CSV table of C-alpha atoms and ligand atoms in Angstrom, one decimal:
chain,number,residue,atom,x,y,z
A,138,MET,CA,123.2,99.2,82.7
A,139,VAL,CA,122.9,96.5,85.5
A,140,MET,CA,122.2,93.1,84.2
A,141,VAL,CA,119.6,91.1,86.2
A,142,SER,CA,120.8,87.6,86.1
A,143,ASP,CA,117.6,86.1,87.5
A,144,PRO,CA,114.7,87.3,85.4
A,145,VAL,CA,112.2,85.9,87.8
A,146,ASN,CA,112.6,88.5,90.5
A,147,GLU,CA,110.8,87.5,93.5
A,148,LEU,CA,110.2,91.1,94.5
A,149,GLU,CA,108.3,91.8,91.3
A,150,LYS,CA,105.8,89.1,91.9
A,151,ARG,CA,102.5,89.8,93.6
A,152,ASP,CA,102.2,88.8,97.3
A,153,ILE,CA,99.8,85.9,97.4
A,154,ARG,CA,99.1,86.3,101.2
A,155,SER,CA,97.6,89.8,100.3
A,156,ILE,CA,95.0,88.4,97.8
A,157,PRO,CA,91.4,87.9,99.3
A,158,PHE,CA,89.7,84.7,98.9
A,159,GLU,CA,87.4,85.6,95.9
A,160,ASN,CA,90.3,87.1,94.1
A,161,LEU,CA,92.5,84.0,94.6
A,162,GLN,CA,89.7,81.8,93.1
A,163,ASP,CA,89.8,84.1,90.0
A,164,GLU,CA,93.7,83.8,89.8
A,165,ILE,CA,93.6,80.0,90.2
A,166,VAL,CA,90.9,79.6,87.5
A,167,ALA,CA,93.0,81.9,85.3
A,168,LEU,CA,95.8,79.4,85.7
A,169,SER,CA,93.5,76.7,84.3
A,170,GLU,CA,93.2,75.0,87.6
A,171,PRO,CA,90.0,73.9,89.4
A,172,LYS,CA,88.3,76.6,91.5
A,173,PHE,CA,88.3,74.4,94.7
A,174,ARG,CA,92.0,74.6,94.8
A,175,ALA,CA,91.8,78.2,95.9
A,176,LYS,CA,90.1,77.2,99.1
A,177,GLN,CA,92.9,74.7,99.9
A,178,VAL,CA,95.6,77.1,99.1
A,179,TYR,CA,93.9,80.0,101.1
A,180,GLN,CA,93.5,77.7,104.1
A,181,TRP,CA,97.1,76.7,104.1
A,182,MET,CA,98.1,80.4,104.3
A,183,HIS,CA,95.4,81.7,106.4
A,184,GLN,CA,94.5,78.9,108.7
A,185,LYS,CA,97.5,76.7,109.0
A,186,PHE,CA,99.9,79.7,108.5
A,187,ALA,CA,102.1,78.0,106.0
A,188,ARG,CA,105.3,79.9,105.2
A,189,SER,CA,106.1,78.3,101.8
A,190,TYR,CA,104.4,76.4,99.0
A,191,ASP,CA,106.3,73.3,100.1
A,192,GLU,CA,104.2,73.0,103.2
A,193,MET,CA,101.0,72.6,101.2
A,194,THR,CA,101.0,68.9,101.2
A,195,ASN,CA,97.7,68.2,99.4
A,196,ILE,CA,98.4,70.6,96.5
A,197,PRO,CA,99.7,69.1,93.3
A,198,LYS,CA,103.3,69.8,92.3
A,199,ASN,CA,102.4,71.5,89.0
A,200,LEU,CA,100.0,73.8,90.8
A,201,LYS,CA,102.7,74.8,93.4
A,202,ALA,CA,105.1,75.4,90.5
A,203,LYS,CA,102.6,77.7,88.7
A,204,LEU,CA,101.8,79.6,91.9
A,205,SER,CA,105.5,80.2,92.8
A,206,GLU,CA,106.1,81.3,89.3
A,207,ASN,CA,103.4,83.9,89.5
A,208,PHE,CA,103.3,84.9,93.2
A,209,ARG,CA,105.8,85.2,96.0
A,210,LEU,CA,105.1,83.7,99.3
A,211,VAL,CA,107.5,85.2,101.6
A,212,SER,CA,107.2,85.3,105.5
A,213,LEU,CA,108.4,87.5,108.2
A,214,LYS,CA,111.6,86.6,109.9
A,215,GLN,CA,112.0,86.9,113.6
A,216,VAL,CA,114.9,89.1,114.4
A,217,THR,CA,114.5,89.3,118.2
A,218,VAL,CA,111.9,88.7,120.9
A,219,GLN,CA,111.8,90.4,124.2
A,220,GLU,CA,109.8,88.7,127.0
A,221,SER,CA,108.3,90.8,129.8
A,222,LYS,CA,109.1,89.1,133.3
A,223,ILE,CA,106.2,91.0,134.7
A,224,ASP,CA,103.2,90.0,132.5
A,225,GLY,CA,104.3,87.6,129.8
A,226,THR,CA,104.0,90.3,127.1
A,227,LYS,CA,106.2,89.4,124.1
A,228,LYS,CA,107.6,92.0,121.8
A,229,PHE,CA,108.8,90.8,118.5
A,230,LEU,CA,111.0,92.4,115.9
A,231,PHE,CA,110.3,91.1,112.5
A,232,GLU,CA,112.2,91.5,109.2
A,233,LEU,CA,110.2,92.0,106.1
A,234,TYR,CA,111.2,90.6,102.7
A,235,ASP,CA,112.9,93.9,101.7
A,236,GLY,CA,115.0,94.1,104.9
A,237,ASN,CA,112.8,96.6,106.7
A,238,VAL,CA,112.0,95.8,110.3
A,239,ILE,CA,108.7,96.1,112.2
A,240,GLU,CA,107.5,95.5,115.7
A,241,SER,CA,104.5,93.5,116.9
A,242,VAL,CA,103.4,92.6,120.4
A,243,PHE,CA,101.8,89.5,122.0
A,244,MET,CA,99.7,90.2,125.0
A,245,LYS,CA,97.8,87.9,127.3
A,246,TYR,CA,94.5,89.2,128.8
A,247,LYS,CA,91.7,87.6,130.8
A,248,PHE,CA,89.5,87.7,127.6
A,249,GLY,CA,92.0,86.0,125.4
A,250,ASN,CA,95.3,86.7,123.6
A,251,SER,CA,95.8,89.9,121.7
A,252,VAL,CA,98.4,90.9,119.1
A,253,CYS,CA,99.2,94.5,118.4
A,254,ILE,CA,100.3,94.9,114.8
A,255,SER,CA,102.1,97.6,112.9
A,256,SER,CA,100.5,99.1,109.8
A,257,GLN,CA,103.5,101.0,108.3
A,258,VAL,CA,107.3,100.9,108.6
A,259,GLY,CA,107.6,104.1,110.6
A,260,CYS,CA,104.9,106.8,110.5
A,261,ARG,CA,104.6,110.2,109.1
A,262,MET,CA,102.0,111.7,111.6
A,263,GLY,CA,104.8,113.2,113.8
A,264,CYS,CA,103.1,112.9,117.3
A,265,LYS,CA,105.7,114.4,119.6
A,266,PHE,CA,105.8,111.6,122.2
A,267,CYS,CA,106.0,108.6,119.8
A,268,ALA,CA,109.1,106.9,118.8
A,269,SER,CA,107.6,105.4,115.6
A,270,THR,CA,107.5,108.7,113.8
A,271,LEU,CA,111.1,110.1,114.6
A,272,ASP,CA,112.4,109.1,111.1
A,273,GLY,CA,109.1,109.4,109.2
A,274,VAL,CA,107.5,106.7,107.1
A,275,GLU,CA,109.5,104.2,105.1
A,276,ARG,CA,106.6,102.4,103.5
A,277,SER,CA,103.1,101.0,104.1
A,278,LEU,CA,102.5,97.4,104.8
A,279,LEU,CA,100.7,95.1,102.5
A,280,PRO,CA,97.5,93.2,103.9
A,281,GLY,CA,99.6,90.0,103.9
A,282,GLU,CA,102.4,91.7,105.9
A,283,MET,CA,99.8,92.8,108.5
A,284,LEU,CA,98.2,89.4,108.7
A,285,ASP,CA,101.7,87.6,108.8
A,286,GLN,CA,102.4,89.4,112.1
A,287,ILE,CA,99.5,87.5,113.7
A,288,TYR,CA,100.3,84.3,111.9
A,289,ALA,CA,104.0,84.4,112.8
A,290,ILE,CA,103.2,85.0,116.5
A,291,SER,CA,100.7,82.4,116.6
A,292,ARG,CA,103.1,79.9,115.1
A,293,ILE,CA,106.1,81.0,117.4
A,294,THR,CA,104.0,81.1,120.7
A,295,GLY,CA,101.6,78.1,119.8
A,296,GLU,CA,98.9,80.2,121.2
A,297,LYS,CA,95.4,81.0,119.7
A,298,ILE,CA,95.0,84.7,118.9
A,299,SER,CA,91.5,86.0,119.6
A,300,HIS,CA,92.0,89.8,119.4
A,301,VAL,CA,93.9,92.1,117.2
A,302,VAL,CA,94.6,95.8,117.7
A,303,VAL,CA,96.2,98.0,115.0
A,304,MET,CA,98.0,100.1,117.4
A,305,GLY,CA,101.7,99.4,116.5
A,306,SER,CA,103.8,101.6,114.3
A,307,GLY,CA,102.2,103.6,111.6
A,308,GLU,CA,98.8,105.2,111.0
A,309,PRO,CA,96.4,102.6,109.7
A,310,LEU,CA,94.1,105.1,108.0
A,311,ASP,CA,97.1,106.3,106.1
A,312,ASN,CA,97.3,102.9,104.7
A,313,TYR,CA,93.5,102.8,104.2
A,314,ASP,CA,93.2,100.5,101.2
A,315,ASN,CA,95.4,97.8,102.5
A,316,LEU,CA,93.7,98.1,105.9
A,317,LEU,CA,90.3,97.3,104.3
A,318,VAL,CA,91.7,94.2,102.6
A,319,PHE,CA,93.3,93.2,105.9
A,320,ILE,CA,90.0,93.4,107.6
A,321,LYS,CA,88.2,91.4,104.9
A,322,MET,CA,90.8,88.7,105.0
A,323,LEU,CA,91.3,88.5,108.9
A,324,THR,CA,87.5,88.0,109.1
A,325,ASP,CA,87.0,85.6,106.1
A,326,GLU,CA,85.6,82.3,107.1
A,327,ASN,CA,88.4,80.6,105.1
A,328,GLY,CA,91.0,82.3,107.1
A,329,MET,CA,91.2,83.1,110.8
A,330,ASN,CA,87.4,84.0,110.8
A,331,MET,CA,87.9,86.6,113.5
A,332,SER,CA,84.9,88.5,114.7
A,333,GLN,CA,85.0,92.1,113.6
A,334,ARG,CA,84.2,92.9,117.2
A,335,ASN,CA,87.6,91.5,118.2
A,336,LEU,CA,89.5,94.0,116.0
A,337,THR,CA,90.4,97.5,116.9
A,338,VAL,CA,91.8,100.2,114.7
A,339,SER,CA,93.6,103.2,116.4
A,340,THR,CA,94.0,106.4,114.6
A,341,CYS,CA,95.3,109.9,115.2
A,342,GLY,CA,92.3,111.2,113.6
A,343,LEU,CA,92.1,111.4,109.7
A,344,VAL,CA,88.7,112.7,109.5
A,345,PRO,CA,87.7,111.8,106.0
A,346,LYS,CA,89.0,108.2,106.5
A,347,ILE,CA,87.0,107.8,109.7
A,348,LYS,CA,83.8,108.7,107.9
A,349,GLU,CA,84.7,106.4,105.0
A,350,LEU,CA,85.3,103.6,107.4
A,351,ALA,CA,82.0,104.3,109.2
A,352,SER,CA,80.2,104.0,105.8
A,353,HIS,CA,81.2,100.4,105.6
A,354,HIS,CA,79.1,99.6,108.7
A,355,PHE,CA,81.8,97.1,110.1
A,356,GLN,CA,81.6,96.1,113.7
A,357,ILE,CA,85.2,97.0,114.3
A,358,ASN,CA,86.2,99.1,117.3
A,359,LEU,CA,87.4,102.6,116.6
A,360,ALA,CA,90.1,104.0,119.0
A,361,LEU,CA,90.9,107.8,118.6
A,362,SER,CA,94.2,109.1,119.8
A,363,LEU,CA,92.8,112.2,121.5
A,364,HIS,CA,95.6,113.2,123.9
A,365,ALA,CA,94.5,116.7,124.7
A,366,SER,CA,91.4,118.4,126.1
A,367,ASN,CA,91.4,121.4,123.7
A,368,GLN,CA,92.6,122.3,120.2
A,369,GLU,CA,95.5,124.3,121.2
A,370,LYS,CA,97.0,121.6,123.4
A,371,ARG,CA,96.4,119.0,120.8
A,372,LYS,CA,98.3,121.0,118.1
A,373,GLU,CA,101.3,121.1,120.4
A,374,LEU,CA,101.3,117.2,120.7
A,375,MET,CA,100.0,116.1,117.4
A,376,PRO,CA,100.8,117.8,114.1
A,377,ILE,CA,97.7,116.3,112.5
A,378,ALA,CA,95.6,118.8,114.6
A,379,ASN,CA,96.9,121.5,112.2
A,380,LYS,CA,94.9,119.9,109.6
A,381,TYR,CA,91.7,118.8,111.5
A,382,GLU,CA,90.2,120.7,114.4
A,383,ILE,CA,89.5,118.6,117.5
A,384,SER,CA,85.7,119.4,117.0
A,385,GLU,CA,85.7,118.0,113.5
A,386,VAL,CA,87.5,114.8,114.8
A,387,LEU,CA,85.1,114.3,117.6
A,388,ASP,CA,82.1,114.8,115.0
A,389,ALA,CA,83.7,112.1,112.8
A,390,CYS,CA,83.9,109.8,115.8
A,391,LYS,CA,80.2,110.4,116.7
A,392,TYR,CA,79.4,109.7,113.1
A,393,TYR,CA,81.3,106.4,113.4
A,394,PHE,CA,79.2,105.6,116.5
A,395,SER,CA,75.9,106.5,114.8
A,396,GLU,CA,76.7,104.3,111.8
A,397,THR,CA,78.1,101.3,113.8
A,398,ARG,CA,76.8,101.6,117.3
A,399,ARG,CA,80.3,100.5,118.5
A,400,GLN,CA,81.4,102.2,121.7
A,401,LEU,CA,84.3,104.6,120.9
A,402,THR,CA,87.6,104.5,122.7
A,403,PHE,CA,89.5,107.8,123.3
A,404,GLU,CA,93.2,107.2,123.9
A,405,TYR,CA,94.8,109.8,126.1
A,406,SER,CA,98.5,109.6,126.8
A,407,LEU,CA,99.1,111.4,130.1
A,408,VAL,CA,102.1,113.6,129.9
A,409,GLY,CA,103.2,115.1,133.2
A,410,GLY,CA,102.5,118.8,133.4
A,411,VAL,CA,101.2,119.1,129.8
A,412,ASN,CA,97.8,117.5,129.6
A,413,ASP,CA,97.1,116.0,133.1
A,414,THR,CA,95.9,119.1,135.1
A,415,ASP,CA,92.7,119.5,136.9
A,416,LYS,CA,91.6,121.9,134.1
A,417,ASP,CA,92.4,119.3,131.4
A,418,ALA,CA,90.2,116.8,133.3
A,419,GLU,CA,87.3,119.4,133.5
A,420,GLU,CA,87.6,120.3,129.7
A,421,LEU,CA,87.7,116.5,128.9
A,422,VAL,CA,84.6,115.9,130.8
A,423,LYS,CA,82.8,118.7,129.0
A,424,MET,CA,84.1,117.6,125.7
A,425,LEU,CA,83.0,114.0,125.9
A,426,ARG,CA,79.8,114.5,127.7
A,427,GLY,CA,77.0,112.5,126.0
A,428,ILE,CA,79.3,110.4,123.8
A,429,ASN,CA,79.2,106.7,124.3
A,430,CYS,CA,82.8,106.1,125.0
A,431,ILE,CA,85.5,104.8,127.2
A,432,VAL,CA,88.7,106.9,127.8
A,433,ASN,CA,91.9,104.9,128.0
A,434,LEU,CA,94.6,106.8,129.9
A,435,ILE,CA,98.2,105.9,128.9
A,436,PRO,CA,100.8,107.2,131.3
A,437,VAL,CA,103.4,108.4,128.6
A,438,ASN,CA,106.2,106.1,128.0
A,439,PRO,CA,109.1,108.5,127.9
A,440,ILE,CA,111.3,108.2,124.9
A,441,LYS,CA,114.9,109.4,125.2
A,442,GLU,CA,114.7,111.8,122.2
A,443,ARG,CA,112.1,113.9,124.1
A,444,ASP,CA,111.9,115.2,127.6
A,445,PHE,CA,108.3,114.2,128.4
A,446,VAL,CA,107.7,112.9,131.8
A,447,GLU,CA,105.3,110.3,133.1
A,448,PRO,CA,102.8,111.4,135.8
A,449,THR,CA,103.1,109.6,139.0
A,450,ARG,CA,100.9,106.6,139.5
A,451,GLU,CA,98.9,108.5,142.2
A,452,HIS,CA,98.4,111.5,139.8
A,453,ALA,CA,97.2,109.2,137.0
A,454,ILE,CA,94.7,107.6,139.4
A,455,SER,CA,93.5,111.0,140.6
A,456,PHE,CA,93.0,112.1,137.0
A,457,LYS,CA,91.0,109.0,136.4
A,458,ASN,CA,88.8,109.5,139.5
A,459,LYS,CA,88.0,113.0,138.3
A,460,LEU,CA,86.7,111.8,135.0
A,461,GLU,CA,84.9,108.9,136.7
A,462,LYS,CA,83.2,111.1,139.1
A,463,SER,CA,81.7,112.9,136.2
A,464,GLY,CA,80.2,109.7,134.8
A,465,ILE,CA,82.9,109.0,132.2
A,466,ASN,CA,84.1,105.3,131.7
A,467,VAL,CA,87.9,105.3,132.2
A,468,THR,CA,90.6,102.8,132.3
A,469,ILE,CA,94.3,103.2,132.8
A,470,ARG,CA,96.1,101.0,130.3
A,471,ARG,CA,97.8,98.1,131.9
A,472,GLU,CA,101.4,99.0,131.5
A,473,MET,CA,102.2,95.9,129.5
A,474,GLY,CA,105.9,95.1,129.1
A,475,ARG,CA,107.2,98.3,130.5
A,476,ASP,CA,110.5,96.4,131.1
A,477,ILE,CA,110.9,95.7,127.4
A,478,ASP,CA,110.8,98.9,125.3
A,479,GLY,CA,107.0,99.0,125.6
A,480,ALA,CA,106.4,102.3,123.7
A,481,CYS,CA,105.6,102.0,120.0
A,482,GLY,CA,108.6,102.1,117.8
A,483,GLN,CA,111.2,102.0,120.5
A,484,LEU,CA,112.5,98.5,119.8
A,485,ARG,CA,112.6,99.0,116.1
A,486,ARG,CA,114.3,102.3,116.6
A,487,ARG,CA,117.0,100.9,118.8
A,488,HIS,CA,117.6,98.1,116.3
A,489,VAL,CA,117.8,100.4,113.3
A,490,LEU,CA,120.2,102.7,115.2
A,491,VAL,CA,122.4,99.9,116.2
A,492,GLU,CA,122.4,98.5,112.7
A,493,GLU,CA,123.3,101.9,111.3
A,494,HIS,CA,126.0,102.3,113.9
A,495,PHE,CA,127.6,99.0,112.6
A,496,ASP,CA,127.2,99.6,108.9
B,636,SAH,N1,98.7,105.9,114.5
B,636,SAH,C1,97.8,105.3,115.5
B,636,SAH,C2,98.4,104.1,116.3
B,636,SAH,C3,99.5,104.7,117.2
B,636,SAH,S1,100.1,103.7,118.6
B,636,SAH,C4,97.3,106.4,116.4
B,636,SAH,O1,97.7,107.5,116.3
B,636,SAH,O2,96.4,106.0,117.2
B,636,SAH,C5,98.8,103.6,119.6
B,636,SAH,C6,98.6,104.6,120.8
B,636,SAH,O3,99.8,104.8,121.6
B,636,SAH,C7,98.3,106.0,120.2
B,636,SAH,O4,97.3,106.6,121.0
B,636,SAH,C8,99.7,106.8,120.4
B,636,SAH,O5,99.4,108.1,120.5
B,636,SAH,C9,100.2,106.1,121.7
B,636,SAH,N2,101.6,106.3,122.0
B,636,SAH,C10,102.6,106.3,121.1
B,636,SAH,N3,103.8,106.5,121.7
B,636,SAH,C11,103.5,106.7,123.1
B,636,SAH,C12,104.3,106.8,124.2
B,636,SAH,N4,105.6,107.0,124.1
B,636,SAH,N5,103.7,106.9,125.4
B,636,SAH,C13,102.3,106.8,125.5
B,636,SAH,N6,101.6,106.6,124.4
B,636,SAH,C14,102.1,106.6,123.2
C-alpha cells in the first residue's frame, strides 16, 4: 500500500472557482461565517481574478484558512504563448493542476476582445480535419477551468474581455453540465457579468443536447459545425453524423432558433475538392433556405496528420459569392493567427508530442 504522507490532498478538495455564487453562500454559511463574505470571496475570484487566497486582502485570516482547508484554489499556469505578427492574436498553452495542457486564444476584433476557450482536454468526436481529436479525450474541464482561461488571459494581457467563444479543443455539449454552470457563472453580476449575447457555443451537433440547451431560453449564440452539404459527405468528415442525420441536426438548430430567436451560425470548413464544389454550394443553399442564419466559411487549416488541402483564396471567395447570390449571409473567417498554429489542438498536440519525445 502506498502511504500518503499529506492527508490533506489538494486534488481531493473541491475546486472553489467552480462553485456558483448562491452555492458559495451556502458553503460559507455552513462554515459558520457571515453570508456577505461569499460575495467578497466570489468577487476576488471572478472579478479581480485572484489566483490564491493570499490575494484576498479584506478576508479574515481564519476564513481564508477554513477555505483553503476545504477547497482548492489552483490556477492555470502559462506554458507558452505565441503571438501573431499579422493580427495580434495570442495563442496560449496552459497547464492544468493535474499536468494536462490546454489551448486558449486571445483575439482582437473591432467589436472588442474575444477569448476562445477549450471545454475538454482533447476531444472524442473524431472530426477528420481536426487536430484536437487525434488522441481522443483525456477529460472534461470544470467550470472554473473554463473561466480561468478567460481570467488568466485578462490578467496576462491586461485587456478587457468582452466576448467568449467556446470553440477551442473539445465538444462543449459533451461536457454539458459543466458548460451550464460555466454560463451561469460567466454571466453572474458578481462575476464578469458578461452578456449572454456575447457568448457563443460551437457544437458538432449533439441533437438532444442542442434541444436541452434551447429549452433554457438563454440568449447565447449557437454555432453548428456543419461542414457538408449532405448526409453522405458529412459522414465522411464527421463521425457524429453516423449518430444524427443532418436533417435531425438542422431541425434541432431550427428549434434552438424558435426558442431563443438567436440567429444561428453554421460553420463550414472548406476542404479543397471535398466539400467546396459548385454542387456543394447549390445543395447548401437549398438546405439553408428560410433559416435565419449566417454561414461562416473556414478555409481548412491543414494538419500534418491528414492530407486535406485548403482551397485557394479565389475559390473560397467564389464559393462565398455563390451562397451570397442566393441570399445567404456568409463570412469567411478571418484567418486569425495562421502563422502560429491556428488550428484547434495543433499547439497542444505539438507540445504533448515534444514532451513525450523527451520523456
Ligand atoms: N467541438 C466544437 C468546437 C470545435 S472547434 C465543434 O465541433 O463545433 C471550432 C470549429 O473549428 C469547428 O467548426 C471545427 O470543426 C473547426 N475546425 C477544427 N479544426 C479545423 C481545421 N483544421 N481547419 C478548419 N476548421 C477546423
